Structures are given as structure tokens and as C-alpha cells.
PDB file of C-alpha atoms in Angstrom:
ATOM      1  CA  UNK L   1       0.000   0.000   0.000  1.00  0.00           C
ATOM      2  CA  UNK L   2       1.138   3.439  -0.913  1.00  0.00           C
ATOM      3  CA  UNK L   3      -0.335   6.690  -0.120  1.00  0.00           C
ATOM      4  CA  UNK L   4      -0.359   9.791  -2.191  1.00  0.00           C
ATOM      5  CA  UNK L   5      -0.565  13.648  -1.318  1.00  0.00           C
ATOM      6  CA  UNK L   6      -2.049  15.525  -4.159  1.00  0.00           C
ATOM      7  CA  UNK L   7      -2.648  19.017  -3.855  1.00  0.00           C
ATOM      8  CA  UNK L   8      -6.638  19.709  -4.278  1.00  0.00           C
ATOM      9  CA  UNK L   9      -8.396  23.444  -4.473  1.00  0.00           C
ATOM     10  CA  UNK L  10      -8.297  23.800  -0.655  1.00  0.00           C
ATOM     11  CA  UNK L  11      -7.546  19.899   0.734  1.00  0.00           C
ATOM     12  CA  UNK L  12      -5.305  17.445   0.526  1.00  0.00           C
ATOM     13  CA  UNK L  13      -6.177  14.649  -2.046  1.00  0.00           C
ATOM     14  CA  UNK L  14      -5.360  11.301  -0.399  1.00  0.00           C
ATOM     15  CA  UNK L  15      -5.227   8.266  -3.036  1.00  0.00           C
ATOM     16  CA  UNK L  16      -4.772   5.090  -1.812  1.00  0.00           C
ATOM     17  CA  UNK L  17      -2.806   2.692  -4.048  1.00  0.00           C
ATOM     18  CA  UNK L  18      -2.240  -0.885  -4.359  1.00  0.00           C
ATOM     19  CA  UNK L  19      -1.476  -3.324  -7.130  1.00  0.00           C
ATOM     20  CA  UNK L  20      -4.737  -4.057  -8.598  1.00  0.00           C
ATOM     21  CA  UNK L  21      -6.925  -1.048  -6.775  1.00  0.00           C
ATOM     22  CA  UNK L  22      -7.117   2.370  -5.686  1.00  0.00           C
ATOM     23  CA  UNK L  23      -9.195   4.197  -3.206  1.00  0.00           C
ATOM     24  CA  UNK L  24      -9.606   7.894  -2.075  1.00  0.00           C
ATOM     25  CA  UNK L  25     -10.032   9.312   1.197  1.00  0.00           C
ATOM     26  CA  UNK L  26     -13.212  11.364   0.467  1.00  0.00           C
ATOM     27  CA  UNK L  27     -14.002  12.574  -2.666  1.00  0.00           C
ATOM     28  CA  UNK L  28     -12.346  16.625  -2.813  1.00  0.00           C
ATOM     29  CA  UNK L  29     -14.110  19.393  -4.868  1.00  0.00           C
ATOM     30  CA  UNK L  30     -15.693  19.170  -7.378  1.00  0.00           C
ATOM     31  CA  UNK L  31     -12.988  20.551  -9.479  1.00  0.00           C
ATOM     32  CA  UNK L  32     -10.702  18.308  -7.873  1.00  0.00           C
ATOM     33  CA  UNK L  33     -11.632  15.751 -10.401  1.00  0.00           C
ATOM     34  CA  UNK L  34      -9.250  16.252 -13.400  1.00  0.00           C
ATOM     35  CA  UNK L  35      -6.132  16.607 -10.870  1.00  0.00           C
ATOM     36  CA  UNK L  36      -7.653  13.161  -9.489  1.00  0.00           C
ATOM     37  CA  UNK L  37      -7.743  11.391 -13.239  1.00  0.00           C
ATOM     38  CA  UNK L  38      -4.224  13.088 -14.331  1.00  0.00           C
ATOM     39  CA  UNK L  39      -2.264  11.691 -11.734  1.00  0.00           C
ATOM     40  CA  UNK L  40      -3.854   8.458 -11.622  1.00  0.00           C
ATOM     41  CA  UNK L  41      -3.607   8.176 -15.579  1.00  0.00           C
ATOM     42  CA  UNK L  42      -0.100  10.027 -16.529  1.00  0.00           C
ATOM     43  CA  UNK L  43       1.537  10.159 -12.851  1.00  0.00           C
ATOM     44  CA  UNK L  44       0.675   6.360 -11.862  1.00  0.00           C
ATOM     45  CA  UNK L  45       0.425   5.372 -15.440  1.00  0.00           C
ATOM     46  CA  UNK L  46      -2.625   3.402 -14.457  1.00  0.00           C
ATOM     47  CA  UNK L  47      -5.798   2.888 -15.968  1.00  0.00           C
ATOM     48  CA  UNK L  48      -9.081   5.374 -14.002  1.00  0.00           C
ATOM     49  CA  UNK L  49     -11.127   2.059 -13.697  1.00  0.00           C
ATOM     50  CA  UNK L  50      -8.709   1.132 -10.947  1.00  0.00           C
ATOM     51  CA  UNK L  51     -10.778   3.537  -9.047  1.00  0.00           C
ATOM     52  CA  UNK L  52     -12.620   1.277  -7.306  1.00  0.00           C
ATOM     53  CA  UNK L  53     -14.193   3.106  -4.109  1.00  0.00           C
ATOM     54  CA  UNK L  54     -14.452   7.206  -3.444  1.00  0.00           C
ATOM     55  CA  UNK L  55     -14.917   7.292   0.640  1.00  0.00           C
ATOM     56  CA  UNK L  56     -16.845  10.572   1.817  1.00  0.00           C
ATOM     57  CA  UNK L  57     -16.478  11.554   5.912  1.00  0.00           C
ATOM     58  CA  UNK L  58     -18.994  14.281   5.255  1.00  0.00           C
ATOM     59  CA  UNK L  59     -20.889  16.602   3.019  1.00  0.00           C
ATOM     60  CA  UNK L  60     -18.881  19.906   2.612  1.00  0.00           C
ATOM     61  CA  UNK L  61     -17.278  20.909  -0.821  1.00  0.00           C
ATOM     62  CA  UNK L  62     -13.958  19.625  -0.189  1.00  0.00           C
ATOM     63  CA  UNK L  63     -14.737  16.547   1.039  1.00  0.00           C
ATOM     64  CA  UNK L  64     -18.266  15.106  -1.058  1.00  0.00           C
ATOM     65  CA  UNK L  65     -18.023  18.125  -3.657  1.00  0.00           C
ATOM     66  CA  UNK L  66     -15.926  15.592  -6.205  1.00  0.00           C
ATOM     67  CA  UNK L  67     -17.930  12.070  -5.576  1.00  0.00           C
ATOM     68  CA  UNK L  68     -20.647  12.076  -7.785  1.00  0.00           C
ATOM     69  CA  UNK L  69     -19.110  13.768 -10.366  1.00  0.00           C
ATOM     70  CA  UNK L  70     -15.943  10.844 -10.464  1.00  0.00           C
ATOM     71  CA  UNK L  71     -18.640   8.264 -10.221  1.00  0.00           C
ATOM     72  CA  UNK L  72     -20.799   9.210 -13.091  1.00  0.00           C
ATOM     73  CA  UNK L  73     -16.767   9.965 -15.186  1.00  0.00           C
ATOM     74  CA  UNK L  74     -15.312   6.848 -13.960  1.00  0.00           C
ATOM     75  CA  UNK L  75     -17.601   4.305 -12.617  1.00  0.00           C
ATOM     76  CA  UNK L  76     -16.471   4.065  -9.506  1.00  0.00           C
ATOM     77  CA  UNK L  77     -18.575   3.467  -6.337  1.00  0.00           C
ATOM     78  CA  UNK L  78     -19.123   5.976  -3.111  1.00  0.00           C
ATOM     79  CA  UNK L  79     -19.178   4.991   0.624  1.00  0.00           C
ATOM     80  CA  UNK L  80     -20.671   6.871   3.259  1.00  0.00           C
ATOM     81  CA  UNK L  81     -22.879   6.783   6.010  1.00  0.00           C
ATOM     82  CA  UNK L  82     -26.869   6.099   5.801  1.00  0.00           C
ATOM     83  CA  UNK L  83     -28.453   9.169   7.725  1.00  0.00           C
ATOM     84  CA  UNK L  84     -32.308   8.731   6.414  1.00  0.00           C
ATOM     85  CA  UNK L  85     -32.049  12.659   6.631  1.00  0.00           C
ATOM     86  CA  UNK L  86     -29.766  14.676   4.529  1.00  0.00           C
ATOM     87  CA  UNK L  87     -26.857  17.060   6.073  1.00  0.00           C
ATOM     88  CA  UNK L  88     -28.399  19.905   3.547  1.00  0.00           C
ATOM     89  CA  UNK L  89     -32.097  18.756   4.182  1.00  0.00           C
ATOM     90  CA  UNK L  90     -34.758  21.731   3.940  1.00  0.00           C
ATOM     91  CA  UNK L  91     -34.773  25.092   3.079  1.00  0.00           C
ATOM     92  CA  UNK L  92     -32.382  25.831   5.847  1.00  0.00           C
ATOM     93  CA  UNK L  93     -29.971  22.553   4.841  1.00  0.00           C
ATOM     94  CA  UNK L  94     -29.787  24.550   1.261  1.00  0.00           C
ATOM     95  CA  UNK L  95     -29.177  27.759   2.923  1.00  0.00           C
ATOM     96  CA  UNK L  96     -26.208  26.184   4.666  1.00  0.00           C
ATOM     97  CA  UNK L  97     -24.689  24.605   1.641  1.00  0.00           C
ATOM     98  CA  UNK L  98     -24.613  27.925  -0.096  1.00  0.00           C
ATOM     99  CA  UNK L  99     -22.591  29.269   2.731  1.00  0.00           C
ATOM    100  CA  UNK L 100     -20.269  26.595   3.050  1.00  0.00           C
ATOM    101  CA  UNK L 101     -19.958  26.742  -0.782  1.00  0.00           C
ATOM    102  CA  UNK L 102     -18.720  30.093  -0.569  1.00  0.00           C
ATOM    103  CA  UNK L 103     -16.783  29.670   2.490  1.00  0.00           C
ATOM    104  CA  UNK L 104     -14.784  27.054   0.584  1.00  0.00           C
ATOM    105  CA  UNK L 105     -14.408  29.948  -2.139  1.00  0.00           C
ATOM    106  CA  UNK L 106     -13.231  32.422   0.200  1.00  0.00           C
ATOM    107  CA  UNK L 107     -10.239  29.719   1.646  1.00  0.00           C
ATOM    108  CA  UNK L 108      -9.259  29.384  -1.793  1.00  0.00           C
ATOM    109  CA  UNK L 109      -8.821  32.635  -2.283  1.00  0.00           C
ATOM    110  CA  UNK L 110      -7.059  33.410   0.584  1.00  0.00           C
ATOM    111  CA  UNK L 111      -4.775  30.505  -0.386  1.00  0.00           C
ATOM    112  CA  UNK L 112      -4.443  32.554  -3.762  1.00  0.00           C
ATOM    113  CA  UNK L 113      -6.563  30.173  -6.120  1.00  0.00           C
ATOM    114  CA  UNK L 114      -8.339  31.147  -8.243  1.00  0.00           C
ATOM    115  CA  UNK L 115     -12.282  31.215  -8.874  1.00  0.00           C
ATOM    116  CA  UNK L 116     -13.392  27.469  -9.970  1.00  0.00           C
ATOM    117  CA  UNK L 117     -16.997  26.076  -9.967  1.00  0.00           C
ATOM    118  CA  UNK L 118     -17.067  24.161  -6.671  1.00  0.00           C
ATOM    119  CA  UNK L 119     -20.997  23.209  -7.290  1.00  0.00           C
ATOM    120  CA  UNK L 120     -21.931  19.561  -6.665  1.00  0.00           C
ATOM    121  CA  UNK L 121     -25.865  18.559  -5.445  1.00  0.00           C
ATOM    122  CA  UNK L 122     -26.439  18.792  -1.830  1.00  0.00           C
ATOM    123  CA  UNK L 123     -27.673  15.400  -1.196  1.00  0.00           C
ATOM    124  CA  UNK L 124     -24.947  12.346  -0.918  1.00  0.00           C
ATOM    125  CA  UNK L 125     -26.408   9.054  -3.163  1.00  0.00           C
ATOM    126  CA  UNK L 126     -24.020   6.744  -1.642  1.00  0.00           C
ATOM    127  CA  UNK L 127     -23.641   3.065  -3.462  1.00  0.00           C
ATOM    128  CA  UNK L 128     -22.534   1.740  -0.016  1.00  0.00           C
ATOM    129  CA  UNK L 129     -23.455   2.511   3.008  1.00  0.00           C
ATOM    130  CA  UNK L 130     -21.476   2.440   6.166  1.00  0.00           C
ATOM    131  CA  UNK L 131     -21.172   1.026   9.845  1.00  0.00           C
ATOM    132  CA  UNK L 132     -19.105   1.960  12.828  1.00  0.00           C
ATOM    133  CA  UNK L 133     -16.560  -0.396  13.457  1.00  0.00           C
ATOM    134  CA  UNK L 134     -17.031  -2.527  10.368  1.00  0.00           C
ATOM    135  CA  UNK L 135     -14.133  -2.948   7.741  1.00  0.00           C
ATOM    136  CA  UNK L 136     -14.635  -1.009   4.228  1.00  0.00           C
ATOM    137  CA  UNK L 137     -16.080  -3.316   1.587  1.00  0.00           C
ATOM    138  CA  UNK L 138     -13.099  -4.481  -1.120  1.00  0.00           C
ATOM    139  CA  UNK L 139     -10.425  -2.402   1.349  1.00  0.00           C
ATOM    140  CA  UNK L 140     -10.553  -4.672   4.401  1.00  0.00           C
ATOM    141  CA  UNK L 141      -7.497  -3.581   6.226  1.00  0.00           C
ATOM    142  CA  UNK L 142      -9.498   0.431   6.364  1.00  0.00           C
ATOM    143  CA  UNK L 143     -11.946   0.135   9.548  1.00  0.00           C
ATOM    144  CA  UNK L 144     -14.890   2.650  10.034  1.00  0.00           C
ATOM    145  CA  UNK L 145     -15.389   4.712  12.793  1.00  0.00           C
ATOM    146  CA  UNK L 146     -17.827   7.105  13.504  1.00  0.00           C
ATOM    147  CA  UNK L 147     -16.409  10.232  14.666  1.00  0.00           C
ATOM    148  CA  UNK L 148     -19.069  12.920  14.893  1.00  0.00           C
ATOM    149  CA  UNK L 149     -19.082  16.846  15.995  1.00  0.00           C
ATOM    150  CA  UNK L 150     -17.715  18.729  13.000  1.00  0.00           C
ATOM    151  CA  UNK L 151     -21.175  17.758  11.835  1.00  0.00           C
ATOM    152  CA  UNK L 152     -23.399  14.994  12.992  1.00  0.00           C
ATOM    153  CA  UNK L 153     -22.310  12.236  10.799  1.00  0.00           C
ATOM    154  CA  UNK L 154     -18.566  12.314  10.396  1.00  0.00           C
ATOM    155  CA  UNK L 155     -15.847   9.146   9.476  1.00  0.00           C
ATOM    156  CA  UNK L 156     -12.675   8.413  10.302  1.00  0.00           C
ATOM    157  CA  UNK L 157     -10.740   5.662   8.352  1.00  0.00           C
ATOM    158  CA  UNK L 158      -8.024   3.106  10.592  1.00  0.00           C
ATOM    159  CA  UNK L 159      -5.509   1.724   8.576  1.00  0.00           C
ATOM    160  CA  UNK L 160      -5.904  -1.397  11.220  1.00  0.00           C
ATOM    161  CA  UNK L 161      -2.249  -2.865   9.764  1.00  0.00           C
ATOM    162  CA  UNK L 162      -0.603   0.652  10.809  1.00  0.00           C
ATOM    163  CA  UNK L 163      -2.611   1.780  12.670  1.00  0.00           C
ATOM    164  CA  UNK L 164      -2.728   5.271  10.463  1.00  0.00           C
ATOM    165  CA  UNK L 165      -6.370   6.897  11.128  1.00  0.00           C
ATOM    166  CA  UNK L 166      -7.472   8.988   8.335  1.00  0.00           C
ATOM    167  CA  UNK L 167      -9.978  11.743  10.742  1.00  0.00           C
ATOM    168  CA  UNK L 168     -10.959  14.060   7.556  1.00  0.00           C
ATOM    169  CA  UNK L 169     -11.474  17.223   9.607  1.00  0.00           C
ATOM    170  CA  UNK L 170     -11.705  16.348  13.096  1.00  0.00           C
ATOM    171  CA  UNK L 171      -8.561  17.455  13.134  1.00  0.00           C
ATOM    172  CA  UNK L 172      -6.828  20.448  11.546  1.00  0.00           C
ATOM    173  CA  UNK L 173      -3.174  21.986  12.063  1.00  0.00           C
ATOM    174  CA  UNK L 174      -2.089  25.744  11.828  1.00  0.00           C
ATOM    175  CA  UNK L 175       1.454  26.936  12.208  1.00  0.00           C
ATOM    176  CA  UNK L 176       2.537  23.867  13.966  1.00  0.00           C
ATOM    177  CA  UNK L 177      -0.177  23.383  16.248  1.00  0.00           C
ATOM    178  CA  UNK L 178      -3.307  21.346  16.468  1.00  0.00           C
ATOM    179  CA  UNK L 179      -6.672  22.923  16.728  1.00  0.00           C
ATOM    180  CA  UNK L 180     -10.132  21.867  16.152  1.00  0.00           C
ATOM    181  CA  UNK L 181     -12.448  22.608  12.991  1.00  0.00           C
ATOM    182  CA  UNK L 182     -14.507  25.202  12.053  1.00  0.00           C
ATOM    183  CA  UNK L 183     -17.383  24.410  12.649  1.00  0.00           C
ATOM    184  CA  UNK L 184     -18.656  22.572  15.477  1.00  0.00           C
ATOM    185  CA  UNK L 185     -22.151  21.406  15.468  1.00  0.00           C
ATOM    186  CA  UNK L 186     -22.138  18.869  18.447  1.00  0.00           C
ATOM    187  CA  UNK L 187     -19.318  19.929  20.730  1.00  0.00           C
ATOM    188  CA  UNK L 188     -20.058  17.137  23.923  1.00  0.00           C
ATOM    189  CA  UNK L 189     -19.926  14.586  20.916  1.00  0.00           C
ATOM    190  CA  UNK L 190     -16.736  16.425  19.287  1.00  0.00           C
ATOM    191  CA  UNK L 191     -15.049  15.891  22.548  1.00  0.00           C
ATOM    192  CA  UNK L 192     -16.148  12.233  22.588  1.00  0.00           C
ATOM    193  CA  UNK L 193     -14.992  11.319  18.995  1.00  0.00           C
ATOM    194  CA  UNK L 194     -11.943  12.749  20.172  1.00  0.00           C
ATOM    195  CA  UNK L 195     -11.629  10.691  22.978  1.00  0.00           C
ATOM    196  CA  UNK L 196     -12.145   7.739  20.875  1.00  0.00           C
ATOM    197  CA  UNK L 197      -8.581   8.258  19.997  1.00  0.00           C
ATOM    198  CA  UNK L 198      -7.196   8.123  22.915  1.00  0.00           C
ATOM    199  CA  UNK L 199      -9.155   4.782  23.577  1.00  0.00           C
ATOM    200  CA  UNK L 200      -7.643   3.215  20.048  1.00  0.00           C
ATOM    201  CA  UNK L 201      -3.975   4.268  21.128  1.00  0.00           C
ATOM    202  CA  UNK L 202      -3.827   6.340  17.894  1.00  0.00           C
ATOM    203  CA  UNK L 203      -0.543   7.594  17.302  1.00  0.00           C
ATOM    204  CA  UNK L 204      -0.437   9.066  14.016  1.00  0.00           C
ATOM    205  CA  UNK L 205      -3.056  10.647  11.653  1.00  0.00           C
ATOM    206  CA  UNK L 206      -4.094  11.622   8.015  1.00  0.00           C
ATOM    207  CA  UNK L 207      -5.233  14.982   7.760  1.00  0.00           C
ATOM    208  CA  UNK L 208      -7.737  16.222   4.959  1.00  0.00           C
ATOM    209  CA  UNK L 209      -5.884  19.856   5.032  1.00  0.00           C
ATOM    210  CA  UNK L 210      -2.309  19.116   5.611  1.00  0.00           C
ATOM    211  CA  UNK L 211      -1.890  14.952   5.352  1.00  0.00           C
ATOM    212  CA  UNK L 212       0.171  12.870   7.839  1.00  0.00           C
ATOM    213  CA  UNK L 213       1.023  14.166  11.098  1.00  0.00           C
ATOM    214  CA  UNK L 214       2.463  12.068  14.628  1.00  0.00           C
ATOM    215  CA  UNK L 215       0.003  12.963  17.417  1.00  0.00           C
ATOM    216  CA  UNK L 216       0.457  12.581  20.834  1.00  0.00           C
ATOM    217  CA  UNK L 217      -2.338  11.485  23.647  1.00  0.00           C
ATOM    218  CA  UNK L 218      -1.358  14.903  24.924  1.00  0.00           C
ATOM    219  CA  UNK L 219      -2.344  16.524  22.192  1.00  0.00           C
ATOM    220  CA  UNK L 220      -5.166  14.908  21.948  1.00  0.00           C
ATOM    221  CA  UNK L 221      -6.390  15.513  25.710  1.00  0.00           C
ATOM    222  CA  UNK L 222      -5.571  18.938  24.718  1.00  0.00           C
ATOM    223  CA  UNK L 223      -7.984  19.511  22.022  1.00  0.00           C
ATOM    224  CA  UNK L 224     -10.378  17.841  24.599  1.00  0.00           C
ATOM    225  CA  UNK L 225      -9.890  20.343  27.231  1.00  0.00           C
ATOM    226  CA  UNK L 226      -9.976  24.082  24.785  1.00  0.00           C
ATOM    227  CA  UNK L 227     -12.973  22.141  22.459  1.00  0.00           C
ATOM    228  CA  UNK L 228     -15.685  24.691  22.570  1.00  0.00           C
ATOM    229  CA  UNK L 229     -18.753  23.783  25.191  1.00  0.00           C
ATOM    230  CA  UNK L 230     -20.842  25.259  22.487  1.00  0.00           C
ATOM    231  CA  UNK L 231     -22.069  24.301  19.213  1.00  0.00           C
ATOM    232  CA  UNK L 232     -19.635  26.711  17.000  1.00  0.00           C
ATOM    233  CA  UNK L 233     -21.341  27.419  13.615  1.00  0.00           C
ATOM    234  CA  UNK L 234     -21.636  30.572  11.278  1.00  0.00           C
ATOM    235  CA  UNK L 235     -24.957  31.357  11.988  1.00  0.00           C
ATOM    236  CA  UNK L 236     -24.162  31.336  15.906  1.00  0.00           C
ATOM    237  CA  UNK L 237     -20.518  33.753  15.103  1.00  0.00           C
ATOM    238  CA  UNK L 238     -22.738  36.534  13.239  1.00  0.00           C
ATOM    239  CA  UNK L 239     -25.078  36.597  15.824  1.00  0.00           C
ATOM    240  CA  UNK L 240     -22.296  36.984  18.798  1.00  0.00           C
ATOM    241  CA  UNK L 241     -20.752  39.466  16.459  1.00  0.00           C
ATOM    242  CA  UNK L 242     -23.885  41.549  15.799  1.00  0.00           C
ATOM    243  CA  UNK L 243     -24.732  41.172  19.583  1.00  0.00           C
ATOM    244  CA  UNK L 244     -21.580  42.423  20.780  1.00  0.00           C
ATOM    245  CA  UNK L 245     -21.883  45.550  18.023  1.00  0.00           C
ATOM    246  CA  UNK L 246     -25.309  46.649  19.500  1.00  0.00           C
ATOM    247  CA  UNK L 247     -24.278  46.393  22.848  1.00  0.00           C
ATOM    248  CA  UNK L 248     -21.604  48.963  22.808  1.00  0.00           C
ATOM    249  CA  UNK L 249     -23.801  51.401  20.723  1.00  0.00           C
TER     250      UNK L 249
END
């Protein structure tokens, strides 16, 4: 097994190889999708039908944005979870995924990309659908576990042989330092998927926004203890922020 970093709009691209197969760690943005085929086809040298599985941890641009859009190109199949209800269900679920649409166009422009079309349907039509603690169908050695918080139905992928987790966003790092995600929907379950990696003796991590990193139980407990006691979301920041404006007028 090898794993590649490929540099996506505002992610990290992780592509699992192996001799007859390949699988990504969630499915990027939507424009994601011809950096995805070029390496696989020129870098690799590989044909795209050994895209066998696209894994998605949860429905924001950078993660699902690229899924369907590789399926219906390349035939591959998408895991996820089964949540009867959609993350962007309702008029308020479409609301959000405009905003988090254009939040993912705002980090890419701060990272100096430019303007792509980031688009991809709000609702996740997985081919496979997902358990805690079961292995991933056709990549055996990759264990589920559900990790929720950023939102309310995020995965994390154990590399059981290595025991490498892959924790999407649970997980982020800025200058040198680990920090929790923006945002947090469930923080008392945020602090308990991140306890769940202190119970699995995890060690060492895949990041979606800056790859591998060694990780301590300290700075794990650490997260734990600064996590936010309150659901952290951009609906609840504008209204602290407009609060906080009228009260010193």
C-alpha cells in the first residue's frame, strides 16, 4: 500500500494505491476531479477504472463536492454513512450549503486560487453505506469509525495494519499546532470522537488539510480540554458578532 498527497483546491487529495486497486479518502471538490484522473492516468500510469471506491467523511465541498461527479466519469462506487435525513435537508440545509460553498471559495482565495466552480448537489447518493466499526467493503485492512461533531455524521478511516487513522477534519493543524475545525455542530460529541482516539492508542493521523502528522495522547487531551462547550457554527458567530456591536452602541 502506498499513499499519495495531491494538492486539491483547498484539501489534501489522499489516493490510496495498491497493485490491482485504488481508493480515495473522500471525494475533494468538485474541481478536484481532473487533478484526481491526471495523476492516476499520466503520474501512476494506471488505468481510471482502478478507481474502485471514493470514501466521503462528510458533506462539505472539499470533502463530497468531487464524488458524484468521479462516479458518473469513472464508474467508480461511493461509501458513506446512511443518515435517512440529509446534512443539507430543507430550506435551511440549502441555505447552509450555499454558505459553506462560498466559504470554501473564500479559503481558496485566501490561499491565492483562483475562482473554480465548486458546485456539486447537496444530497450524498451513496452506493454503499457504512457502519461503525465494520471494515470497508473491497479495502478490508481500512476500519470505520464514527467520529461525529464537526457535523453529525462524520468518518474516520483506521488503517488497522498501521494503525494510520485517516480523521478528515476532526482534526486540523495551523502553524505547527493542532486545533479543532470550524465548525462545530455537536461539541459534547466532538469531545467524545476525540476521545475515541485516545481509547484506540492512535498515534499518528491523516489529515484532509495538511496529510500525515504524529500525534500525541497529549495533544489529543488537549484539544479535549480548549474544544468549545458550544455548538460553533456561522450562523451562531454573526449573531455573537452583531450582539456584541449593539451592545456597545
Amino acid at each position: 500500500m502506498q499513499i499519495h498527497h495531491l494538492t486539491g483546491y483547498i484539501q489534501t487529495i489522499l489516493l490510496v494505491e495498491y497493485p490491482d486497486k485504488l481508493l480515495l479518502l473522500d471525494g475533494g471538490c468538485r474541481c478536484d476531479v481532473p487533478v484526481i484522473k491526471a495523476f492516476i492516468t499520466d503520474h501512476l500510469q494506471r488505468d481510471i477504472s482502478d478507481l474502485k471506491l471514493v470514501l466521503v467523511s462528510h458533506m462539505h465541498p472539499d470533502h463530497a463536492g468531487g464524488a458524484h461527479l468521479l462516479r458518473k466519469q469513472f464508474g467508480c462506487k461511493i461509501a458513506s454513512v446512511g443518515f435517512e435525513k440529509q446534512w443539507y435537508q430543507g430550506v435551511k440545509g440549502r441555505i447552509a450549503h450555499s454558505i459553506d460553498v462560498m466559504l470554501a471559495l473564500y479559503v481558496a482565495r485566501r490561499k491565492g486560487k483562483r475562482w473554480q466552480n465548486i458546485y456539486y448537489h447537496p444530497h450524498l447518493k451513496p452506493d454503499v453505506i457504512l457502519q461503525d466499526q465494520t471494515a470497508v467493503p473491497e479495502f478490508e485492512e481500512w476500519m470505520v469509525h464514527f467520529t461525529p461533531g464537526h457535523t453529525d455524521r462524520d468518518l474516520s478511516f483506521l488503517h488497522q495494519p498501521t494503525q494510520l487513522m485517516y480523521v478528515g477534519d476532526m482534526i486540523l493543524k495551523l502553524r505547527n499546532k493542532f486545533t479543532s475545525p470550524f465548525p462545530i455542530y455537536q461539541p459534547d460529541v466532538y469531545k467524545q470522537s476525540l476521545n475515541k482516539l485516545l481509547q484506540l492508542n492512535i498515534t499518528k493521523i491523516l489529515m484532509a488539510h495538511d496529510g500525515y502528522s504524529d500525534i500525541s495522547p497529549t495533544d489529543i487531551q488537549q484539544l479535549i480540554n480548549k474544544s468549545t462547550n458550544h455548538p460553533l457554527t456561522v450562523a451562531n458567530v454573526v449573531k455573537y458578532k452583531l450582539t456584541k456591536r449593539n451592545s456597545i452602541k
